[in-house]
Amino acid sequence: PEKIEAILTWKPPLGIMEKFPHLKGIISFGAGVEEILRDPQLPQNVPIVRIVEPCLTSRMTEYILLAVLRFHRQAFQYQTFQKARHWEPLPLPETSSCTIGILGLGVLGADAAMKLKTLGFPIRGWSRTPKNIDGIECFYGPDQLKLCLSKCRVLVCLLPLTPETEGILNRETFSAMPKGGYLINVARGQHLVETDLLEALDSGQLSGACLDVFSREPLPESHPFWSHPQITITPHVATQTDNEYWTEPIVDAIRCLRDGLPLKNVVNCEQGY
């Protein structure tokens, strides 16, 4: 343990970091670092670096675009029609009247917002601190969340998981959206209060949800989400980092630690990302 200077990790055991007295840096295999920050014995003077690379961002945006367009172009209704062998063209929806809200305006959220904007969707974004993105209506802080949600027909969650954001997808949040809205969660399962989602779907406050992340993964076979007709499930595949893409930033981080150079993508431990 005395020889270890850098740790590459994703979900480290609690308390393990303090066993390396000469640790210079911790490198996360992914963009999220909540599994590292949950350790109460985490060394306070050791920087944490997260992986940020273009492929991760583009894949996430592709998934969000797919989920948004399937809802917007009424794919679910047409699937129902197909099963019933029912031929009925539905009125085409107006893209300009479908406002999309994005919770989290970091690298992933900002990219998704700009791509959706090019398709003609009005975009509202919400973040912890003020952001200024051209063509995006930006809101920030707890006091502006409901205002942001008030026109959002689709809500996309891309927030980091912190004590402040855990459970943010709840009854109060859904009630602030226009009736019949749609939820897309590609952040963390712990952002969602599952019972509140089921209630919102049963009441009609939400018309559907696309979920890629869950509090328990794999999702238990007995979970009600599997059989719910208004919920689309994918097994945490919205984006993934491949070895060929993450090797370079990891090697770069190790070199910077070794040579005492400034690190890229350092986590703010107080903010949680």
PDB file of N, CA and C in Angstrom, residues 31 50 52-53 56-58 60-61 64 102-115 123-133 136 138-139 156-160 187 265 271 273:
ATOM      1  N   ALA A  31     -18.077   9.431 -15.352  1.00  0.00           N
ATOM      2  CA  ALA A  31     -18.333  10.847 -15.108  1.00  0.00           C
ATOM      3  C   ALA A  31     -18.876  11.098 -13.707  1.00  0.00           C
ATOM      4  N   ARG A  50     -12.356  12.903 -12.904  1.00  0.00           N
ATOM      5  CA  ARG A  50     -13.378  12.106 -13.573  1.00  0.00           C
ATOM      6  C   ARG A  50     -13.105  12.076 -15.081  1.00  0.00           C
ATOM      7  N   VAL A  52     -13.949  12.517 -18.825  1.00  0.00           N
ATOM      8  CA  VAL A  52     -14.819  13.273 -19.730  1.00  0.00           C
ATOM      9  C   VAL A  52     -14.260  13.111 -21.133  1.00  0.00           C
ATOM     10  N   GLU A  53     -15.052  12.533 -22.026  1.00  0.00           N
ATOM     11  CA  GLU A  53     -14.574  12.356 -23.402  1.00  0.00           C
ATOM     12  C   GLU A  53     -15.730  12.479 -24.383  1.00  0.00           C
ATOM     13  N   LEU A  56     -18.609   9.722 -24.940  1.00  0.00           N
ATOM     14  CA  LEU A  56     -19.588   9.609 -23.864  1.00  0.00           C
ATOM     15  C   LEU A  56     -20.701  10.633 -24.049  1.00  0.00           C
ATOM     16  N   THR A  57     -20.321  11.851 -24.415  1.00  0.00           N
ATOM     17  CA  THR A  57     -21.305  12.921 -24.597  1.00  0.00           C
ATOM     18  C   THR A  57     -22.210  12.651 -25.793  1.00  0.00           C
ATOM     19  N   SER A  58     -21.635  12.273 -26.927  1.00  0.00           N
ATOM     20  CA  SER A  58     -22.441  12.071 -28.131  1.00  0.00           C
ATOM     21  C   SER A  58     -23.411  10.911 -27.953  1.00  0.00           C
ATOM     22  N   MET A  60     -24.765   9.870 -25.148  1.00  0.00           N
ATOM     23  CA  MET A  60     -25.847  10.300 -24.266  1.00  0.00           C
ATOM     24  C   MET A  60     -26.862  11.151 -25.027  1.00  0.00           C
ATOM     25  N   THR A  61     -26.371  12.066 -25.848  1.00  0.00           N
ATOM     26  CA  THR A  61     -27.266  12.918 -26.623  1.00  0.00           C
ATOM     27  C   THR A  61     -28.103  12.090 -27.593  1.00  0.00           C
ATOM     28  N   ILE A  64     -30.976  10.544 -25.674  1.00  0.00           N
ATOM     29  CA  ILE A  64     -31.992  11.538 -25.309  1.00  0.00           C
ATOM     30  C   ILE A  64     -32.819  11.936 -26.523  1.00  0.00           C
ATOM     31  N   ILE A 102     -34.347  20.436 -19.205  1.00  0.00           N
ATOM     32  CA  ILE A 102     -33.171  19.626 -18.919  1.00  0.00           C
ATOM     33  C   ILE A 102     -32.637  20.011 -17.547  1.00  0.00           C
ATOM     34  N   LEU A 103     -32.650  19.067 -16.635  1.00  0.00           N
ATOM     35  CA  LEU A 103     -32.088  19.277 -15.308  1.00  0.00           C
ATOM     36  C   LEU A 103     -30.622  18.897 -15.344  1.00  0.00           C
ATOM     37  N   GLY A 104     -29.754  19.903 -15.191  1.00  0.00           N
ATOM     38  CA  GLY A 104     -28.325  19.671 -15.293  1.00  0.00           C
ATOM     39  C   GLY A 104     -27.777  20.214 -16.589  1.00  0.00           C
ATOM     40  N   LEU A 105     -26.982  21.270 -16.516  1.00  0.00           N
ATOM     41  CA  LEU A 105     -26.455  21.917 -17.723  1.00  0.00           C
ATOM     42  C   LEU A 105     -24.938  21.840 -17.777  1.00  0.00           C
ATOM     43  N   GLY A 106     -24.404  20.687 -17.391  1.00  0.00           N
ATOM     44  CA  GLY A 106     -22.977  20.459 -17.554  1.00  0.00           C
ATOM     45  C   GLY A 106     -22.654  20.077 -18.984  1.00  0.00           C
ATOM     46  N   VAL A 107     -21.587  19.337 -19.187  1.00  0.00           N
ATOM     47  CA  VAL A 107     -21.175  18.951 -20.539  1.00  0.00           C
ATOM     48  C   VAL A 107     -22.275  18.176 -21.246  1.00  0.00           C
ATOM     49  N   LEU A 108     -22.861  17.182 -20.565  1.00  0.00           N
ATOM     50  CA  LEU A 108     -23.891  16.355 -21.185  1.00  0.00           C
ATOM     51  C   LEU A 108     -25.172  17.144 -21.422  1.00  0.00           C
ATOM     52  N   GLY A 109     -25.618  17.872 -20.412  1.00  0.00           N
ATOM     53  CA  GLY A 109     -26.869  18.622 -20.539  1.00  0.00           C
ATOM     54  C   GLY A 109     -26.799  19.707 -21.592  1.00  0.00           C
ATOM     55  N   ALA A 110     -25.687  20.414 -21.639  1.00  0.00           N
ATOM     56  CA  ALA A 110     -25.551  21.496 -22.616  1.00  0.00           C
ATOM     57  C   ALA A 110     -25.538  20.950 -24.040  1.00  0.00           C
ATOM     58  N   ASP A 111     -24.876  19.820 -24.254  1.00  0.00           N
ATOM     59  CA  ASP A 111     -24.830  19.245 -25.601  1.00  0.00           C
ATOM     60  C   ASP A 111     -26.220  18.788 -26.043  1.00  0.00           C
ATOM     61  N   ALA A 112     -26.945  18.097 -25.153  1.00  0.00           N
ATOM     62  CA  ALA A 112     -28.300  17.652 -25.487  1.00  0.00           C
ATOM     63  C   ALA A 112     -29.205  18.838 -25.762  1.00  0.00           C
ATOM     64  N   ALA A 113     -29.062  19.888 -24.967  1.00  0.00           N
ATOM     65  CA  ALA A 113     -29.898  21.081 -25.147  1.00  0.00           C
ATOM     66  C   ALA A 113     -29.680  21.702 -26.525  1.00  0.00           C
ATOM     67  N   MET A 114     -28.436  21.829 -26.937  1.00  0.00           N
ATOM     68  CA  MET A 114     -28.147  22.457 -28.223  1.00  0.00           C
ATOM     69  C   MET A 114     -28.617  21.596 -29.389  1.00  0.00           C
ATOM     70  N   LYS A 115     -28.470  20.279 -29.284  1.00  0.00           N
ATOM     71  CA  LYS A 115     -28.917  19.397 -30.371  1.00  0.00           C
ATOM     72  C   LYS A 115     -30.440  19.417 -30.492  1.00  0.00           C
ATOM     73  N   ILE A 123     -36.197  25.030 -25.403  1.00  0.00           N
ATOM     74  CA  ILE A 123     -35.442  24.354 -24.357  1.00  0.00           C
ATOM     75  C   ILE A 123     -35.353  25.231 -23.113  1.00  0.00           C
ATOM     76  N   ARG A 124     -35.642  24.604 -21.974  1.00  0.00           N
ATOM     77  CA  ARG A 124     -35.404  25.222 -20.681  1.00  0.00           C
ATOM     78  C   ARG A 124     -34.402  24.359 -19.915  1.00  0.00           C
ATOM     79  N   GLY A 125     -33.430  25.004 -19.291  1.00  0.00           N
ATOM     80  CA  GLY A 125     -32.444  24.265 -18.520  1.00  0.00           C
ATOM     81  C   GLY A 125     -32.391  24.750 -17.091  1.00  0.00           C
ATOM     82  N   TRP A 126     -32.116  23.835 -16.184  1.00  0.00           N
ATOM     83  CA  TRP A 126     -32.019  24.186 -14.764  1.00  0.00           C
ATOM     84  C   TRP A 126     -30.728  23.620 -14.195  1.00  0.00           C
ATOM     85  N   SER A 127     -30.051  24.403 -13.379  1.00  0.00           N
ATOM     86  CA  SER A 127     -28.789  23.987 -12.788  1.00  0.00           C
ATOM     87  C   SER A 127     -28.655  24.579 -11.389  1.00  0.00           C
ATOM     88  N   ARG A 128     -27.654  24.141 -10.676  1.00  0.00           N
ATOM     89  CA  ARG A 128     -27.437  24.616  -9.306  1.00  0.00           C
ATOM     90  C   ARG A 128     -27.015  26.076  -9.292  1.00  0.00           C
ATOM     91  N   THR A 129     -26.166  26.441 -10.243  1.00  0.00           N
ATOM     92  CA  THR A 129     -25.658  27.810 -10.341  1.00  0.00           C
ATOM     93  C   THR A 129     -26.058  28.412 -11.695  1.00  0.00           C
ATOM     94  N   PRO A 130     -26.017  29.725 -11.843  1.00  0.00           N
ATOM     95  CA  PRO A 130     -26.441  30.358 -13.099  1.00  0.00           C
ATOM     96  C   PRO A 130     -25.596  29.899 -14.288  1.00  0.00           C
ATOM     97  N   LYS A 131     -26.260  29.673 -15.417  1.00  0.00           N
ATOM     98  CA  LYS A 131     -25.586  29.326 -16.675  1.00  0.00           C
ATOM     99  C   LYS A 131     -26.125  30.244 -17.765  1.00  0.00           C
ATOM    100  N   ASN A 132     -25.301  30.460 -18.773  1.00  0.00           N
ATOM    101  CA  ASN A 132     -25.709  31.286 -19.910  1.00  0.00           C
ATOM    102  C   ASN A 132     -25.371  30.528 -21.184  1.00  0.00           C
ATOM    103  N   ILE A 133     -26.408  29.932 -21.806  1.00  0.00           N
ATOM    104  CA  ILE A 133     -26.226  29.162 -23.034  1.00  0.00           C
ATOM    105  C   ILE A 133     -27.091  29.788 -24.122  1.00  0.00           C
ATOM    106  N   ILE A 136     -30.942  29.040 -25.033  1.00  0.00           N
ATOM    107  CA  ILE A 136     -31.536  28.192 -24.007  1.00  0.00           C
ATOM    108  C   ILE A 136     -32.024  29.075 -22.861  1.00  0.00           C
ATOM    109  N   CYS A 138     -32.439  29.629 -19.315  1.00  0.00           N
ATOM    110  CA  CYS A 138     -31.756  29.019 -18.178  1.00  0.00           C
ATOM    111  C   CYS A 138     -32.344  29.479 -16.838  1.00  0.00           C
ATOM    112  N   PHE A 139     -32.475  28.513 -15.927  1.00  0.00           N
ATOM    113  CA  PHE A 139     -32.943  28.762 -14.569  1.00  0.00           C
ATOM    114  C   PHE A 139     -31.932  28.127 -13.615  1.00  0.00           C
ATOM    115  N   VAL A 156     -35.928  15.972 -18.836  1.00  0.00           N
ATOM    116  CA  VAL A 156     -34.753  15.109 -18.923  1.00  0.00           C
ATOM    117  C   VAL A 156     -33.869  15.361 -17.706  1.00  0.00           C
ATOM    118  N   CYS A 157     -33.548  14.317 -16.962  1.00  0.00           N
ATOM    119  CA  CYS A 157     -32.682  14.463 -15.789  1.00  0.00           C
ATOM    120  C   CYS A 157     -31.261  14.037 -16.134  1.00  0.00           C
ATOM    121  N   LEU A 158     -30.329  14.986 -16.013  1.00  0.00           N
ATOM    122  CA  LEU A 158     -28.902  14.737 -16.233  1.00  0.00           C
ATOM    123  C   LEU A 158     -28.079  15.274 -15.072  1.00  0.00           C
ATOM    124  N   LEU A 159     -28.677  15.336 -13.904  1.00  0.00           N
ATOM    125  CA  LEU A 159     -28.016  15.910 -12.739  1.00  0.00           C
ATOM    126  C   LEU A 159     -26.984  14.951 -12.145  1.00  0.00           C
ATOM    127  N   PRO A 160     -25.945  15.498 -11.530  1.00  0.00           N
ATOM    128  CA  PRO A 160     -25.089  14.640 -10.700  1.00  0.00           C
ATOM    129  C   PRO A 160     -25.863  14.250  -9.446  1.00  0.00           C
ATOM    130  N   ALA A 187     -29.708   9.887 -15.497  1.00  0.00           N
ATOM    131  CA  ALA A 187     -28.691  10.325 -14.542  1.00  0.00           C
ATOM    132  C   ALA A 187     -28.375   9.207 -13.553  1.00  0.00           C
ATOM    133  N   ASN A 265     -10.427  18.127 -15.360  1.00  0.00           N
ATOM    134  CA  ASN A 265     -11.678  17.526 -14.881  1.00  0.00           C
ATOM    135  C   ASN A 265     -11.610  17.093 -13.421  1.00  0.00           C
ATOM    136  N   GLN A 271     -19.279  20.327  -4.086  1.00  0.00           N
ATOM    137  CA  GLN A 271     -20.420  20.310  -5.008  1.00  0.00           C
ATOM    138  C   GLN A 271     -20.840  18.889  -5.360  1.00  0.00           C
ATOM    139  N   TYR A 273     -19.383  17.055  -7.899  1.00  0.00           N
ATOM    140  CA  TYR A 273     -19.157  16.767  -9.322  1.00  0.00           C
ATOM    141  C   TYR A 273     -18.056  17.653  -9.871  1.00  0.00           C
TER     142      TYR A 273
END
